[in-house]
Amino acid sequence: MNVNTKIHPTAIVSPKAVIGLNVEIGAFTIIYDSVVIGDNSVIGAYCEIGISSALSDGSPLVIGSGSLIRSHSIFYQASSFGDNLTTGHRVTVREGTKAGKNLQIGTLSDLQGDCLIGDYVRLHSNVHIGKKSTIESFVWLFPYVVLTNDPTPPSETQQGCTIRQYAIVATSAVILPGVTVGQHALVAALACVGKDVPERSIFGGVPAKLITATSNIKLRDGSNRNAYPWTTHFHRGYPPEVVNQWLRESHLELDQ
Amino acid sequence: MNVNTKIHPTAIVSPKAVIGLNVEIGAFTIIYDSVVIGDNSVIGAYCEIGISSALSDGSPLVIGSGSLIRSHSIFYQASSFGDNLTTGHRVTVREGTKAGKNLQIGTLSDLQGDCLIGDYVRLHSNVHIGKKSTIESFVWLFPYVVLTNDPTPPSETQQGCTIRQYAIVATSAVILPGVTVGQHALVAALACVGKDVPERSIFGGVPAKLITATSNIKLRDGSNRNAYPWTTHFHRGYPPEVVNQWLRESHLELDQ
Amino acid sequence: MNVNTKIHPTAIVSPKAVIGLNVEIGAFTIIYDSVVIGDNSVIGAYCEIGISSALSDGSPLVIGSGSLIRSHSIFYQASSFGDNLTTGHRVTVREGTKAGKNLQIGTLSDLQGDCLIGDYVRLHSNVHIGKKSTIESFVWLFPYVVLTNDPTPPSETQQGCTIRQYAIVATSAVILPGVTVGQHALVAALACVGKDVPERSIFGGVPAKLITATSNIKLRDGSNRNAYPWTTHFHRGYPPEVVNQWLRESHLELDQ
């Protein structure tokens, strides 16, 4: 254990866990054996980090540097996260989750494992990610969104959903098994999406149908600007190099 | 610390916290610095009370007298609650929540903060309250209801919902940004409400439309009484002075 | 306390609790007085088992042998479970729940109590079971399903739902008060079910209507087999005597 690490005296930390420099571990938290935590990370109180499971492949839980895991969260072993993971409270992450950097996982979200997640993905509160899901970079999933995987429940067939880059799925929508939501597409609140959503289109309803193109939606801020692609106006929390790239692409797009 | 206070020996309580007479604090619970808890309150086990945050204005978390916060709950600083707050388990309350007296918050509910809540509001299990929401007195929100706030997600525009006095939002309904649900109105289960709901009307469907007036709904208890306004027949948990006021108003209303 | 019991030193276990042979109790867990735990069971960390309540009849919480209760779960007294109960994390079970053997309760599920549950029932993550529900054997409820009970909320009338044997309710569906979902029926994702669902039929939509018979649905595994009844092909986790009985019945059914 590194001398700079600040472990609360009530925490229970395995001596086998690999814990970086300047890591804080909160009260009553348990860190199991098969865990690697990057430098400058903070683990809140009442967390369980690195639970072993018969379903795991034996690989450790790897959490990148600069991460913040808020209290009451549960991570199994055999998943990996890039730098700057940030979670809300009470998230659950099962084995086989492979995520890029700067992932945000909201309070109460439940990742069932065996999934791929890109960079800068933002999962709001209480999102449920079924196994075999693929979530590309810069995706937003809002509260109570569910990505399903079993086309004929219950069965042994798992057809994960694919959410392409920059897509947005609004509150309480359900994405049915095997569906792809296209780049920069928007799924409306409470939509039940049973077929692929083309890029830059909006689907809504139960069952979900095409409503319009995202290009027809204006911001509600008094400006007359387009709301989508959202990368043209929403930059909070993204680093300058990412935003600059978006703005360059946007400029080119407008020119075409 | 008051001599009558019963703090479990495993609890971690800041000496800076202001804790009233006859308060119980459960096992493994953490009370941070910036907290004021009223007399005769009970805080269950595994709670975190008064978490500090860069988003807070520095004001304390204030919890009124006679409150009951059930186990595994999390409250940030910079919110205030009137007397007799009652919560289920695992509620999360972020900074900037300003609530009146006798609020009930059900198990797993998630209040994102920066919201106004009246008196005698009842939030059932797993309710999600987005920032900038206004919930007037005597409102009922049922399980999995979501009050949203971003009309073009993601954006920097926050248009909170307003739920007027005595309104009821049934299970799993979503209220879209900026929508007002009128007094004594009823939103049906799984409704997606994108426009204002007039008082004493029922909206349902995805997207939600007018179904009928609440005055057309009878109780299912074998009586021939009207179900709405619910204040004419449902009185459990409200004090006599409140119920007597309702009955007086109801009588006048029937006379008109 | 039995000598073979493995209780973590940070756990708080009432000497009045009746704990079987070879039981494990995790770190920071609290076991209250009125609890009976069967042999060979495992209780994870941060659980509260056997909370007393003014609403209880004074009977103990009884958990059958071979059970696994994962961490952060909360059980009140006055409920009973057959052998081999398995839960995810953070489940909440209130008083008056009477369940058979081999029940699975997924992470974050919330059982409000006063309900009857058969054998081999599988509740996935974040299921909400209102009071007065009846769930027969071999039923599947998927994430965010809600069984409601109040036909005119709020009122004093409770009309529980009934889910018949082998029925399946898919993700985020709501079953309205008093509704019966028939044997081997399927409720589609995000359906709002306000009338009874006949056996072996599929209901979907808001409000839910008949879509087709379950016999018209094929597996998506490349075979040309029927997906329903699911007992003809899905056997994972069920004991041989159960599966053999299903196969015998299926054979007879096909012969007819």
mmCIF file of C-alpha atoms in Angstrom, chain A residues 8 10 26-28 44-46 70-72 88-90 106-108 122 124-126 140 142-144 166 168 170-172 186 188-191 204-206 217-222 227-228 230-231 233-236 238, chain B residues 10-12 27-30 32 45-48 51 72-74 76 89-92 94 108-110 112 126-128 144-146 148 150-159 172-174 176-177 190-192 206-207:
data_model
loop_
_atom_site.group_PDB
_atom_site.id
_atom_site.type_symbol
_atom_site.label_atom_id
_atom_site.label_comp_id
_atom_site.label_asym_id
_atom_site.label_seq_id
_atom_site.Cartn_x
_atom_site.Cartn_y
_atom_site.Cartn_z
ATOM 1 C CA HIS A 8 -10.354 5.309 6.385
ATOM 2 C CA THR A 10 -12.988 1.389 9.151
ATOM 3 C CA GLY A 26 -13.955 5.928 2.405
ATOM 4 C CA ALA A 27 -15.410 4.620 5.626
ATOM 5 C CA PHE A 28 -16.785 1.075 5.766
ATOM 6 C CA GLY A 44 -16.553 6.742 -1.335
ATOM 7 C CA ALA A 45 -18.006 5.069 1.734
ATOM 8 C CA TYR A 46 -19.820 1.702 1.860
ATOM 9 C CA ARG A 70 -19.397 7.646 -5.037
ATOM 10 C CA SER A 71 -20.664 5.876 -1.972
ATOM 11 C CA HIS A 72 -22.616 2.601 -1.796
ATOM 12 C CA GLY A 88 -23.046 8.505 -8.718
ATOM 13 C CA HIS A 89 -24.127 6.575 -5.656
ATOM 14 C CA ARG A 90 -25.200 2.944 -5.557
ATOM 15 C CA GLY A 106 -25.363 7.951 -12.683
ATOM 16 C CA THR A 107 -26.778 7.032 -9.281
ATOM 17 C CA LEU A 108 -28.505 3.632 -9.150
ATOM 18 C CA ARG A 122 -22.743 9.657 -19.991
ATOM 19 C CA HIS A 124 -27.664 9.364 -16.157
ATOM 20 C CA SER A 125 -29.423 7.963 -13.066
ATOM 21 C CA ASN A 126 -30.970 4.520 -12.980
ATOM 22 C CA TRP A 140 -26.056 9.952 -23.622
ATOM 23 C CA PHE A 142 -31.069 9.385 -19.610
ATOM 24 C CA PRO A 143 -32.834 8.106 -16.438
ATOM 25 C CA TYR A 144 -34.573 4.717 -16.505
ATOM 26 C CA TYR A 166 -23.351 10.928 -30.147
ATOM 27 C CA ILE A 168 -29.181 10.301 -27.203
ATOM 28 C CA ALA A 170 -34.261 10.068 -23.462
ATOM 29 C CA THR A 171 -35.878 9.158 -20.147
ATOM 30 C CA SER A 172 -37.560 5.778 -19.658
ATOM 31 C CA LEU A 186 -32.509 10.823 -30.663
ATOM 32 C CA ALA A 188 -37.767 10.194 -27.298
ATOM 33 C CA ALA A 189 -38.888 9.656 -23.713
ATOM 34 C CA LEU A 190 -40.906 6.464 -23.106
ATOM 35 C CA ALA A 191 -40.245 5.200 -26.637
ATOM 36 C CA GLY A 204 -40.812 8.078 -30.380
ATOM 37 C CA GLY A 205 -43.939 6.227 -29.254
ATOM 38 C CA VAL A 206 -44.916 2.698 -28.252
ATOM 39 C CA ILE A 217 -35.342 20.786 -33.685
ATOM 40 C CA LYS A 218 -34.320 24.196 -32.366
ATOM 41 C CA LEU A 219 -32.860 25.018 -28.978
ATOM 42 C CA ARG A 220 -35.354 26.415 -26.481
ATOM 43 C CA ASP A 221 -32.984 29.069 -25.205
ATOM 44 C CA GLY A 222 -34.355 31.956 -27.237
ATOM 45 C CA ALA A 227 -30.371 21.703 -31.042
ATOM 46 C CA TYR A 228 -28.676 18.877 -32.966
ATOM 47 C CA TRP A 230 -25.658 18.747 -29.774
ATOM 48 C CA THR A 231 -21.899 18.915 -30.152
ATOM 49 C CA HIS A 233 -23.454 23.948 -28.502
ATOM 50 C CA PHE A 234 -23.048 21.636 -25.484
ATOM 51 C CA HIS A 235 -19.470 21.483 -24.248
ATOM 52 C CA ARG A 236 -19.647 21.258 -20.470
ATOM 53 C CA TYR A 238 -15.425 17.939 -22.343
ATOM 54 C CA THR B 10 -20.215 2.515 15.100
ATOM 55 C CA ALA B 11 -21.649 5.800 13.771
ATOM 56 C CA ILE B 12 -19.255 8.582 12.779
ATOM 57 C CA ALA B 27 -25.137 1.895 13.075
ATOM 58 C CA PHE B 28 -22.428 2.716 10.522
ATOM 59 C CA THR B 29 -24.017 6.080 9.714
ATOM 60 C CA ILE B 30 -21.904 9.139 8.912
ATOM 61 C CA TYR B 32 -20.829 15.339 8.291
ATOM 62 C CA ALA B 45 -28.167 2.753 9.599
ATOM 63 C CA TYR B 46 -25.643 3.253 6.758
ATOM 64 C CA CYS B 47 -26.797 6.822 6.020
ATOM 65 C CA GLU B 48 -24.612 9.683 4.858
ATOM 66 C CA ILE B 51 -22.201 15.415 2.185
ATOM 67 C CA HIS B 72 -28.892 3.616 3.396
ATOM 68 C CA SER B 73 -30.093 7.157 2.579
ATOM 69 C CA ILE B 74 -27.842 9.958 1.319
ATOM 70 C CA TYR B 76 -26.101 16.428 0.624
ATOM 71 C CA HIS B 89 -34.530 3.363 2.284
ATOM 72 C CA ARG B 90 -31.759 4.456 -0.081
ATOM 73 C CA VAL B 91 -33.113 7.863 -1.001
ATOM 74 C CA THR B 92 -30.680 10.338 -2.542
ATOM 75 C CA ARG B 94 -28.831 16.535 -3.702
ATOM 76 C CA LEU B 108 -34.847 4.585 -3.920
ATOM 77 C CA SER B 109 -36.177 8.004 -4.876
ATOM 78 C CA ASP B 110 -33.634 10.398 -6.334
ATOM 79 C CA GLN B 112 -31.493 15.942 -8.042
ATOM 80 C CA ASN B 126 -38.161 5.267 -7.084
ATOM 81 C CA VAL B 127 -39.352 8.707 -8.099
ATOM 82 C CA HIS B 128 -36.853 10.888 -9.989
ATOM 83 C CA TYR B 144 -40.873 5.434 -11.333
ATOM 84 C CA VAL B 145 -42.357 8.824 -12.140
ATOM 85 C CA VAL B 146 -39.772 11.139 -13.694
ATOM 86 C CA THR B 148 -37.486 16.010 -16.507
ATOM 87 C CA ASP B 150 -33.968 19.522 -20.488
ATOM 88 C CA PRO B 151 -36.144 20.183 -23.583
ATOM 89 C CA THR B 152 -33.372 19.322 -26.039
ATOM 90 C CA PRO B 153 -31.026 16.916 -24.259
ATOM 91 C CA PRO B 154 -28.226 17.574 -23.781
ATOM 92 C CA SER B 155 -28.340 21.357 -23.487
ATOM 93 C CA GLU B 156 -27.739 24.120 -20.989
ATOM 94 C CA THR B 157 -31.468 24.956 -20.858
ATOM 95 C CA GLN B 158 -33.327 23.732 -17.787
ATOM 96 C CA GLN B 159 -37.104 24.049 -17.827
ATOM 97 C CA SER B 172 -43.946 5.272 -14.595
ATOM 98 C CA ALA B 173 -45.290 8.463 -16.160
ATOM 99 C CA VAL B 174 -42.786 10.974 -17.542
ATOM 100 C CA LEU B 176 -41.543 16.515 -20.103
ATOM 101 C CA PRO B 177 -39.628 19.767 -19.498
ATOM 102 C CA LEU B 190 -46.944 5.293 -18.401
ATOM 103 C CA ALA B 191 -48.163 8.609 -19.815
ATOM 104 C CA CYS B 192 -45.606 10.815 -21.578
ATOM 105 C CA VAL B 206 -47.668 8.210 -25.317
ATOM 106 C CA PRO B 207 -47.885 11.077 -26.151
#
